[in-house]
Short mmCIF file of C-alpha atoms in Angstrom, two decimals:
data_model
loop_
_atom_site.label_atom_id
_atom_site.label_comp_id
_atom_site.label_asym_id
_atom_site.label_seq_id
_atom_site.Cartn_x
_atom_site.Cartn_y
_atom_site.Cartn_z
CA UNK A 1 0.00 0.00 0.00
CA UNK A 2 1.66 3.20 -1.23
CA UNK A 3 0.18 6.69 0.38
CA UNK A 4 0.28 9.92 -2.02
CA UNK A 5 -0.49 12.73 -0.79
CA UNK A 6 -2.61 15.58 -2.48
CA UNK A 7 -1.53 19.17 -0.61
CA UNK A 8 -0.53 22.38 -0.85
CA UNK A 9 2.18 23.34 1.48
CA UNK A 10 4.72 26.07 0.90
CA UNK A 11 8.00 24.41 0.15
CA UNK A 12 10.99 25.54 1.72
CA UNK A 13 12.79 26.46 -1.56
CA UNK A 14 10.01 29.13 -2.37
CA UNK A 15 8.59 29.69 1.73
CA UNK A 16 10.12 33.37 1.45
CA UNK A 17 8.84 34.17 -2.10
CA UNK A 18 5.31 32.83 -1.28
CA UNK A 19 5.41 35.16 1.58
CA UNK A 20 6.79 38.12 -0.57
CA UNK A 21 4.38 37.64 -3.03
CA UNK A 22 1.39 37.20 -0.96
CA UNK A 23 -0.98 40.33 -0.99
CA UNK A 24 -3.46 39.91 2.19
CA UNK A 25 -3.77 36.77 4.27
CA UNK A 26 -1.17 34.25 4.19
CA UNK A 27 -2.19 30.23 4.46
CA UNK A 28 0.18 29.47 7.49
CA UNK A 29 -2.19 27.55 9.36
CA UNK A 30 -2.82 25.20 6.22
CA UNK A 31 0.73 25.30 5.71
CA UNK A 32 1.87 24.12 9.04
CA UNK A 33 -0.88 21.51 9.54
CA UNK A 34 0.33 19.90 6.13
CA UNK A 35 3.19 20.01 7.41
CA UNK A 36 2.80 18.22 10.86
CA UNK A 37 0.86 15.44 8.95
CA UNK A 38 3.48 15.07 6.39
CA UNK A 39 5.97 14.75 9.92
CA UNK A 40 3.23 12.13 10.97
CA UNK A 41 3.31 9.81 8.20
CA UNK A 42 6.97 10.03 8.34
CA UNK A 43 7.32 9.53 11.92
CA UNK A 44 5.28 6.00 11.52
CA UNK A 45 7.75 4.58 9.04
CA UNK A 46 5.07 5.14 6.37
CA UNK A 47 6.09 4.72 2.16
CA UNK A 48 4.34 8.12 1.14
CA UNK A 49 5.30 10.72 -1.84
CA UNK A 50 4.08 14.40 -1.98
CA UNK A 51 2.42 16.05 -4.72
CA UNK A 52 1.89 19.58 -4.09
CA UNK A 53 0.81 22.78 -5.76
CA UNK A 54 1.14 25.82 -3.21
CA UNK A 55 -2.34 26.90 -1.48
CA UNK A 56 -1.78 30.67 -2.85
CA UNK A 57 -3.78 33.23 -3.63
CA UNK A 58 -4.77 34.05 -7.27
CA UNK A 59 -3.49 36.57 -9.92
CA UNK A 60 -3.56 39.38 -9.69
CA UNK A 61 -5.83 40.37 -6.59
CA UNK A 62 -3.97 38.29 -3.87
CA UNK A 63 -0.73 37.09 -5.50
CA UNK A 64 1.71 39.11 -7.52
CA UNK A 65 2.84 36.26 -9.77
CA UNK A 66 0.71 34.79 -12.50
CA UNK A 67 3.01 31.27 -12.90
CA UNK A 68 3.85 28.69 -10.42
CA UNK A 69 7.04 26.78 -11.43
CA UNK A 70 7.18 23.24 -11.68
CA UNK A 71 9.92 21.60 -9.70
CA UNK A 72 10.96 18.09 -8.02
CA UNK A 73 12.19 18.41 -4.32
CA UNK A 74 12.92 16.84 -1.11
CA UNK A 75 11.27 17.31 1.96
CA UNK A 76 13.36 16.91 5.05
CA UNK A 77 11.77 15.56 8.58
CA UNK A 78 13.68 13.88 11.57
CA UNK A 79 12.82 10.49 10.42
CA UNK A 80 12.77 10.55 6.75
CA UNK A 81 13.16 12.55 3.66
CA UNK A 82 10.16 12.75 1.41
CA UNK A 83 10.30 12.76 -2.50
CA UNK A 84 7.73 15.69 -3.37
CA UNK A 85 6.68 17.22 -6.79
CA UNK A 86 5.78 20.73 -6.94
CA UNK A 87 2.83 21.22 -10.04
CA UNK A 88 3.22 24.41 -11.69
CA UNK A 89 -0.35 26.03 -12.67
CA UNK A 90 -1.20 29.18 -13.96
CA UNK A 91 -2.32 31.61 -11.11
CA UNK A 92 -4.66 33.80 -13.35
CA UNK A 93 -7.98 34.41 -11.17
CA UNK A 94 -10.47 31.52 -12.23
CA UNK A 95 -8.44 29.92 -14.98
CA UNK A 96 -6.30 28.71 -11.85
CA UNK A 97 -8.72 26.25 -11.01
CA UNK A 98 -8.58 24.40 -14.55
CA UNK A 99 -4.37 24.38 -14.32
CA UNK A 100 -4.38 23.28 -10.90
CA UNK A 101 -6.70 20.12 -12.02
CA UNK A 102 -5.01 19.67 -15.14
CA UNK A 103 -1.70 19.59 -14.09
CA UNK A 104 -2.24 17.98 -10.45
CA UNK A 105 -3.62 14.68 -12.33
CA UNK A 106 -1.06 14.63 -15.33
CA UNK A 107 1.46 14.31 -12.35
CA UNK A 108 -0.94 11.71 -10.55
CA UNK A 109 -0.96 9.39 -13.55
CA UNK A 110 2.59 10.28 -14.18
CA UNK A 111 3.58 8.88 -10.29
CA UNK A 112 1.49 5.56 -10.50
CA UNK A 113 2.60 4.60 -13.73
CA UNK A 114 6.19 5.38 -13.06
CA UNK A 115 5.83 3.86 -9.14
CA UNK A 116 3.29 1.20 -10.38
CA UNK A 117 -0.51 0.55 -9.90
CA UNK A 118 -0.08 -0.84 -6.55
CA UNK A 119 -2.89 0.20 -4.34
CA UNK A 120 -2.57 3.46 -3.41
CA UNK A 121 -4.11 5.97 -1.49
CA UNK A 122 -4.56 9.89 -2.45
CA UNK A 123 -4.92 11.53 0.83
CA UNK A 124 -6.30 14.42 -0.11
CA UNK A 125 -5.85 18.07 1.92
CA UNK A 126 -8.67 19.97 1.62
CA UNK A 127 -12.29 19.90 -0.06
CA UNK A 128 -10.69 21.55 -3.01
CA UNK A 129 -12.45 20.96 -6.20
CA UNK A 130 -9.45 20.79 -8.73
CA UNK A 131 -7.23 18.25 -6.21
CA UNK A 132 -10.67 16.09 -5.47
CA UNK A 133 -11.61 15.83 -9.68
CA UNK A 134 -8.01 14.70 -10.00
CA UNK A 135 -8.16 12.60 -7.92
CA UNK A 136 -11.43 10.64 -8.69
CA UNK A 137 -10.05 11.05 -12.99
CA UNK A 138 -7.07 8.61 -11.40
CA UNK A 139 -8.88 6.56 -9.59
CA UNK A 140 -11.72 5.70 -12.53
CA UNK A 141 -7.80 4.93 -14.40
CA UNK A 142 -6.67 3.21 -11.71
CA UNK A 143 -9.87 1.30 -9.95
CA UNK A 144 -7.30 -0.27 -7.15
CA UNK A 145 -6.62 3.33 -5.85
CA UNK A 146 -8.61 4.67 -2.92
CA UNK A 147 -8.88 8.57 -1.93
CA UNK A 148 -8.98 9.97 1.72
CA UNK A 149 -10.13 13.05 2.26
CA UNK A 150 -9.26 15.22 5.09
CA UNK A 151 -11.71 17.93 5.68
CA UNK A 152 -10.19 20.74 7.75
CA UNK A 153 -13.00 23.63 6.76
CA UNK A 154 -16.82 22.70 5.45
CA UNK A 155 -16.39 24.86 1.84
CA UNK A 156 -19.66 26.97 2.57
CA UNK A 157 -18.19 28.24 5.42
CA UNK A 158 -14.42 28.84 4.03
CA UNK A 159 -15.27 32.93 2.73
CA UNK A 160 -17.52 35.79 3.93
CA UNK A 161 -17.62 37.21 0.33
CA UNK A 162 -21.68 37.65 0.02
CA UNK A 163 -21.60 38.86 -3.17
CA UNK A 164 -23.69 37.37 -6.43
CA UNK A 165 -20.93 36.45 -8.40
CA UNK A 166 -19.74 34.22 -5.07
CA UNK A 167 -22.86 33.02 -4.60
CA UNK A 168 -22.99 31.67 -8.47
CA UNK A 169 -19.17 30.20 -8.07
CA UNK A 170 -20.46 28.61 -4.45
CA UNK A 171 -23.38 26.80 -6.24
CA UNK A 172 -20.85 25.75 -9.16
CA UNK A 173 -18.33 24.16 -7.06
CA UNK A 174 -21.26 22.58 -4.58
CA UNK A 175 -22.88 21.04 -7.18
CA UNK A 176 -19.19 19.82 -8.35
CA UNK A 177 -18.77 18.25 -5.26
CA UNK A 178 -21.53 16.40 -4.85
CA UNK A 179 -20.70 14.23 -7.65
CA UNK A 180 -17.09 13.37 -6.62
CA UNK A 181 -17.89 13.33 -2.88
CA UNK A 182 -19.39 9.19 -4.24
CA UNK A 183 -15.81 8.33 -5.23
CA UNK A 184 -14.34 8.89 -1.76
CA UNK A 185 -13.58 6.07 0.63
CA UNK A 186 -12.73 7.46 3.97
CA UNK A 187 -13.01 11.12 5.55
CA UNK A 188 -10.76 12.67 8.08
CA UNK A 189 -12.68 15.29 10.00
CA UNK A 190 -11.88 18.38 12.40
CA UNK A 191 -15.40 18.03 14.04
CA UNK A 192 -17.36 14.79 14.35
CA UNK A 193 -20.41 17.50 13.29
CA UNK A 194 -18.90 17.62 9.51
CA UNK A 195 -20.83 14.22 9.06
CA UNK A 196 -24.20 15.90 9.15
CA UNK A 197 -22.94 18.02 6.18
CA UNK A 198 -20.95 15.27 4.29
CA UNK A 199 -22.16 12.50 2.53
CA UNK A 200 -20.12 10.12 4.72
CA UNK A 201 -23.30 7.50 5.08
CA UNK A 202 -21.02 4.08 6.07
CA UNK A 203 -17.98 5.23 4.76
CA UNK A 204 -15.39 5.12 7.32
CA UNK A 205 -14.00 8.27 8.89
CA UNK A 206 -12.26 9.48 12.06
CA UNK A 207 -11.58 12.53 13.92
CA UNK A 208 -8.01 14.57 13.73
CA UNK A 209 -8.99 18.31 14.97
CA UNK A 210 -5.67 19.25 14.80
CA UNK A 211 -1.79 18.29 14.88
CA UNK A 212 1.22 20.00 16.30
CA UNK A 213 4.77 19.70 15.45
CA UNK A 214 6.84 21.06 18.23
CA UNK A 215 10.18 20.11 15.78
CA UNK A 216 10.74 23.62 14.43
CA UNK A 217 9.18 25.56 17.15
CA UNK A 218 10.75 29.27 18.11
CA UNK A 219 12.41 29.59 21.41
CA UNK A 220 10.90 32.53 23.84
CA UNK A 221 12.98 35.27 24.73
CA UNK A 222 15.57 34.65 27.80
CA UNK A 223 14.08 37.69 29.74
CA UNK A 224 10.30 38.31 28.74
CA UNK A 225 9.59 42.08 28.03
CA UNK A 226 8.51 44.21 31.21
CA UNK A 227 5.18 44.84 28.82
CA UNK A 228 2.54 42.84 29.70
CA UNK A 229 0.17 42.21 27.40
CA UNK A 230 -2.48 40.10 25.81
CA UNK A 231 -2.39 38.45 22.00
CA UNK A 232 -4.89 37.65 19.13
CA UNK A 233 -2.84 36.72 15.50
CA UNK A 234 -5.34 35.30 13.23
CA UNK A 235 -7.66 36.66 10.84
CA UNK A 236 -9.53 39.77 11.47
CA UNK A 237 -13.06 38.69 10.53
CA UNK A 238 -16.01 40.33 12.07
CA UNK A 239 -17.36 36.44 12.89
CA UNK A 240 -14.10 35.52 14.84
CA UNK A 241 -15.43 37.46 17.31
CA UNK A 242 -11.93 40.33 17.15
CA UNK A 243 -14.23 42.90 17.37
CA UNK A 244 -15.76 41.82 20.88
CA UNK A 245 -12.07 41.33 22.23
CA UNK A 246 -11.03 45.10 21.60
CA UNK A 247 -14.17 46.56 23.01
CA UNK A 248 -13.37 44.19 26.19
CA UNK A 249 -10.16 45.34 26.07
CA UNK A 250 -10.97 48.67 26.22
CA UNK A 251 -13.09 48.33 28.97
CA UNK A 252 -10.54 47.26 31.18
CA UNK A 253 -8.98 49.69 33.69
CA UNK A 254 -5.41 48.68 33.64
CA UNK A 255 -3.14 50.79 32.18
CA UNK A 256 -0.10 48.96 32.41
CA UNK A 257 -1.30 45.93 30.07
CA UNK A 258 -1.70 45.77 25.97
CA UNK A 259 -3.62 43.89 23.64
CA UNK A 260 -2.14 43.14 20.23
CA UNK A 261 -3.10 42.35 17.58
CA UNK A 262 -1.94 40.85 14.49
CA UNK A 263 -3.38 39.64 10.97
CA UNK A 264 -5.52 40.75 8.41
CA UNK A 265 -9.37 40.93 8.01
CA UNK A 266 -12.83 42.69 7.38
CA UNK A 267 -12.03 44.32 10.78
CA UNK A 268 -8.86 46.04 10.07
CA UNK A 269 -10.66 49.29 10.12
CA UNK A 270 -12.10 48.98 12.98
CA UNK A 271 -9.06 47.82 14.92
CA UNK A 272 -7.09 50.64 13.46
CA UNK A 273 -9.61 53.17 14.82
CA UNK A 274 -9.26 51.96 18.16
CA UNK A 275 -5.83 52.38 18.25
CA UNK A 276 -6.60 55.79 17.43
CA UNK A 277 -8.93 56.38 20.75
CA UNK A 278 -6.60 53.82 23.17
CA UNK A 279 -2.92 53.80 23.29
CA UNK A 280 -2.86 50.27 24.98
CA UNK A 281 -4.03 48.82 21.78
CA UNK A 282 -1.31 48.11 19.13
CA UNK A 283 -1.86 46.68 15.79
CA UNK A 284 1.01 45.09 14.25
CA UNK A 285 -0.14 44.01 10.50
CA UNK A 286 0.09 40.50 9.00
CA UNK A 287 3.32 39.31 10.92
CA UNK A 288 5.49 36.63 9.25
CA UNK A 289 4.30 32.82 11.30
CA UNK A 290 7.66 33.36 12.82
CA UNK A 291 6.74 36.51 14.27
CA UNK A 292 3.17 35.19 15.53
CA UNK A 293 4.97 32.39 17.59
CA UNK A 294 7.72 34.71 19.16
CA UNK A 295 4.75 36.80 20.42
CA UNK A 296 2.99 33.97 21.20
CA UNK A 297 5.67 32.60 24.00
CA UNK A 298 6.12 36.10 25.41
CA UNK A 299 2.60 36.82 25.76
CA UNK A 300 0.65 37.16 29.29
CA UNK A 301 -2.71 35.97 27.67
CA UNK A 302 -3.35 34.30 24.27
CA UNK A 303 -6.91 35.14 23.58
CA UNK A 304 -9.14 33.36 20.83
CA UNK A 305 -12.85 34.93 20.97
CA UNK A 306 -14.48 32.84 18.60
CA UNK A 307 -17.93 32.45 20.18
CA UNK A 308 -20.42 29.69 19.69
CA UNK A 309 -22.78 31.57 17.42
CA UNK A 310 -23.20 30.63 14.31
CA UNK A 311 -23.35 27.11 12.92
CA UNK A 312 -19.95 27.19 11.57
CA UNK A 313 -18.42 26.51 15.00
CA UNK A 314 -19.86 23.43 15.38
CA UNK A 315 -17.86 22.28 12.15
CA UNK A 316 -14.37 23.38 12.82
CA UNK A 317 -11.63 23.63 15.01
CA UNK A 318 -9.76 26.67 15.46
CA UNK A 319 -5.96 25.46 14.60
CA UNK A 320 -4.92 28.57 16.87
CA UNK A 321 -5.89 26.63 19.65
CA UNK A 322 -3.59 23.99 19.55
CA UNK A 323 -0.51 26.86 18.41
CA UNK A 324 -2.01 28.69 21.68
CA UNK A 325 -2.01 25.69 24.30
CA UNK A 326 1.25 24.50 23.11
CA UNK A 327 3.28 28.11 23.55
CA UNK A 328 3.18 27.14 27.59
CA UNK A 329 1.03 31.02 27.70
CA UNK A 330 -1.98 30.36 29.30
CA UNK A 331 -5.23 30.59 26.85
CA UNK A 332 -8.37 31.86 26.86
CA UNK A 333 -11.23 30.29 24.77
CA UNK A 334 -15.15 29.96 24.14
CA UNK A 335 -16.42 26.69 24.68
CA UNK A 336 -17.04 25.70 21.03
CA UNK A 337 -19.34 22.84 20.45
CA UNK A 338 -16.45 22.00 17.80
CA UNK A 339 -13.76 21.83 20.39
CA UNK A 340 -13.57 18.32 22.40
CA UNK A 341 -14.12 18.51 26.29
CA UNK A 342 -10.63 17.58 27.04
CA UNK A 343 -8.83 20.71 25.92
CA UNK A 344 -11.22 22.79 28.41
CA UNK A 345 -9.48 21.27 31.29
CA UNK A 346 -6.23 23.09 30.00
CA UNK A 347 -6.98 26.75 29.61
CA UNK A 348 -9.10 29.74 30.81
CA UNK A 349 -12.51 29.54 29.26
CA UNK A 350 -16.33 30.93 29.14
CA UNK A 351 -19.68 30.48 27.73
CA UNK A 352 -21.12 33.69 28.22
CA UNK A 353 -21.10 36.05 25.42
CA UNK A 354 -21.16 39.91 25.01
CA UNK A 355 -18.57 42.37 25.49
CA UNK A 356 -19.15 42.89 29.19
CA UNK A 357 -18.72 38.70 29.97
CA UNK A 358 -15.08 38.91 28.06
CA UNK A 359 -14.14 42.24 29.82
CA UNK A 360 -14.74 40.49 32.99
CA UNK A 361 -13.26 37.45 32.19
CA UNK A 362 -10.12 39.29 30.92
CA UNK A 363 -9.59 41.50 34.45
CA UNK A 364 -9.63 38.05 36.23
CA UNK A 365 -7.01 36.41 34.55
CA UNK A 366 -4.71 39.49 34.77
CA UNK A 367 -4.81 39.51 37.72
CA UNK A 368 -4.06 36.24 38.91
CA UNK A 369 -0.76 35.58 40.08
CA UNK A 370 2.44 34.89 37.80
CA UNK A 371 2.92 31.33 39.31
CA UNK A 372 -0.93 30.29 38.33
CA UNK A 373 -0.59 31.45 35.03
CA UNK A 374 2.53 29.83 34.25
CA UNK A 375 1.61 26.67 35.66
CA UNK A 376 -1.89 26.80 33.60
CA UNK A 377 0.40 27.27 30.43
CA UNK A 378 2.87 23.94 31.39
CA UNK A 379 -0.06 22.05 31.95
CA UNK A 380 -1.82 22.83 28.27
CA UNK A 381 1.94 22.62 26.70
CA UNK A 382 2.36 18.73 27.99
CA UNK A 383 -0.75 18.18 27.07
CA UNK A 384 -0.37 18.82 23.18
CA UNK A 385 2.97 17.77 23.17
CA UNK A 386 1.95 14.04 24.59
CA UNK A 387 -1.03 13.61 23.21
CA UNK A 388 -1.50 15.61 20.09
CA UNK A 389 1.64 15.09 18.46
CA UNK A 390 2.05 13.81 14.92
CA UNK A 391 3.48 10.69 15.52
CA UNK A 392 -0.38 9.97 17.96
CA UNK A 393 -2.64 12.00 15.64
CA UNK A 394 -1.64 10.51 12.09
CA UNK A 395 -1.81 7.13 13.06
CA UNK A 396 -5.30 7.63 13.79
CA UNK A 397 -5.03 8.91 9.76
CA UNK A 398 -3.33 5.41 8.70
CA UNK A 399 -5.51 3.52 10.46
CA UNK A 400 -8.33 4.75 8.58
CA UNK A 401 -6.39 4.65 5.56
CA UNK A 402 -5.72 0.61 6.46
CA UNK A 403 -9.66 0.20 6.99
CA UNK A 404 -10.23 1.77 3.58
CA UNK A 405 -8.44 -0.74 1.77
CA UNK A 406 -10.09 -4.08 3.90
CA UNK A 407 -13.00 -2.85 2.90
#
């Protein structure tokens, strides 16, 4: 049984020109979950190849390059080193998604008949429509292959573009994916909840909200700044609840403490406004992911405040959270109907919602002492380093992938 799999990462020959070229939000948190499965399947002795074509934006809106080259590479981990294929495409808004299809399954059929029809799995990153019609073209070529599809965002949920001509693309693609969604054997899921929008029926599936790598994590500074001061990096959207945090914010009396913030968004000017009317509120831009951890580990408070309304909660899981728990900074959440019991036992959290709730919920951690809060953030650190690493979460991926092919 041979394991390719379908993503998008940034590879490390190109990481700084993706970044460069980038205009608006960058797709670290895609990147770096890719990333820790890729360390996964590695780190279980697995046979596996990448194909990849980056997750960038498109020409000439949201990338500044119209061509993605074509290149072999290797991938490097701690226990292996991974034979990957970038797939050049052309990035031109909407004719992206016909090179991306075209050129991902000329590689696919490429690989299998070079490696030989032996089984294989495409484990598939993403509900993306040109990877997922690849992949079923190869497997009606290749009837012994299976596909596994990991699901880390529900695709009606994945923009906040209203607009008609989204609207018309949404129905496209939906409709698009309701005939390949038959030709898919297994699902891997952030939120047991994506089965009541996925037409998983008996098919097998299992549950991976999230994996984290610790290999290439960045070291905290050897003396932590005299600033305290709390931390959101993410994307501004008006739904991720940013908006609520700097109104609690604001409302606290402490002068001595800071909230910043960092990423890009619908909120942006808002937040920049409010630096305007308080001083204690800094916004730093769209940092670099290196930047985002280093803040991260010298934070007093990592803050995520996502509330439970809307539906879309129920069918995600923030990958923040994990980043958050694992920094050893104590972390303040929503309980999220998408987010498993266990990780409540590790961090600061409420149900309430409404400015006022947060405010208050902010002014008590705060003010608890420096030895609680540090020992709240060692406890949430060994727990994602013991039991959400990628060695423990992947396997859960290959034995799915093992129950797709008995079946």
């Amino acid at each position: 049984m041979g394991i390719i799999m379908v993503g998008g990462i940034f590879p490390p020959q190109i990481y700084q020109d993706i970044v460069y070229n980038s205009v608006g939000c960058v797709q670290y948190a895609a990147d770096a979950l890719q990333k820790a499965i890729i360390y996964g399947l590695a780190a279980n002795k697995m046979d596996f190849t990448l194909v990849n074509a980056p997750f960038v934006g498109s020409y000439p809106k949201r990338y500044k390059v119209p061509y993605i080259e074509s290149f072999s590479f290797n991938y490097e981990t701690l226990y292996a080193t991974v034979n990957a294929k970038n797939v050049g495409f052309c990035n031109l808004s909407v004719i992206k998604l016909v090179s991306r299809y075209h050129t991902m399954k000329r590689e696919l059929i490429k690989h299998i008949k070079s490696s030989g029809d032996k089984g294989n799995t495409l484990l598939i990153y993403s509900v993306h429509s040109p990877f997922l019609k690849a992949c079923v073209e190869v497997k009606k070529r290749f009837p012994s292959t299976r596909i596994a599809l990991i699901v880390p965002d529900l695709p009606e949920y994945m923009s906040d573009d209203k607009s008609l001509v989204r609207k018309l693309a949404s129905y496209v693609n939906e409709s698009l994916l309701d005939r390949l969604y038959k030709y898919v054997d297994g699902y891997v899921l952030l939120s047991k909840y994506m089965c009541d929008r996925l037409p998983v029926g008996k098919k097998p599936w299992t549950v991976v909200e999230g994996v984290y790598d610790s290999v290439n994590e960045i070291e905290p500074l050897q003396h932590k700044t005299c600033v305290r001061y709390i931390l959101y990096t993410g994307t501004l959207a008006a739904r991720y609840g940013i908006q609520t945090l700097v109104k609690a914010f604001a409302g606290i009396s402490d002068p001595s403490v800071r909230l910043y913030i960092c990423g890009e968004g619908d909120s942006r000017p808002m937040i920049e406004e409010w630096t305007c009317k308080d001083s204690r509120i800094i916004y730093k831009g769209q940092v670099t992911r290196e930047e985002a951890l280093m803040l991260q580990k010298n934070a007093t408070l990592l803050v995520n405040p996502r509330t439970p309304e809307g539906d879309f909660t129920k069918y995600s899981f923030p990958s923040k959270n994990m980043e958050y728990l694992a920094s050893g900074v104590p972390t303040l959440l929503y309980r999220l109907p998408g987010i498993p019991e266990e990780y409540y036992e590790y961090c600061f959290n409420l149900s309430e919602t409404g400015v006022e709730a947060l405010r208050d919920m902010l002014e008590d951690v705060i003010a608890r002492s420096e030895e609680e809060l540090e020992q709240m953030g060692r406890k949430a650190r060994q727990f994602i380093l013991n039991d959400k690493n990628p060695q423990k979460q992947v396997k859960k991926i290959i034995d799915l992938i093992s129950v797709i092919h008995e079946s």
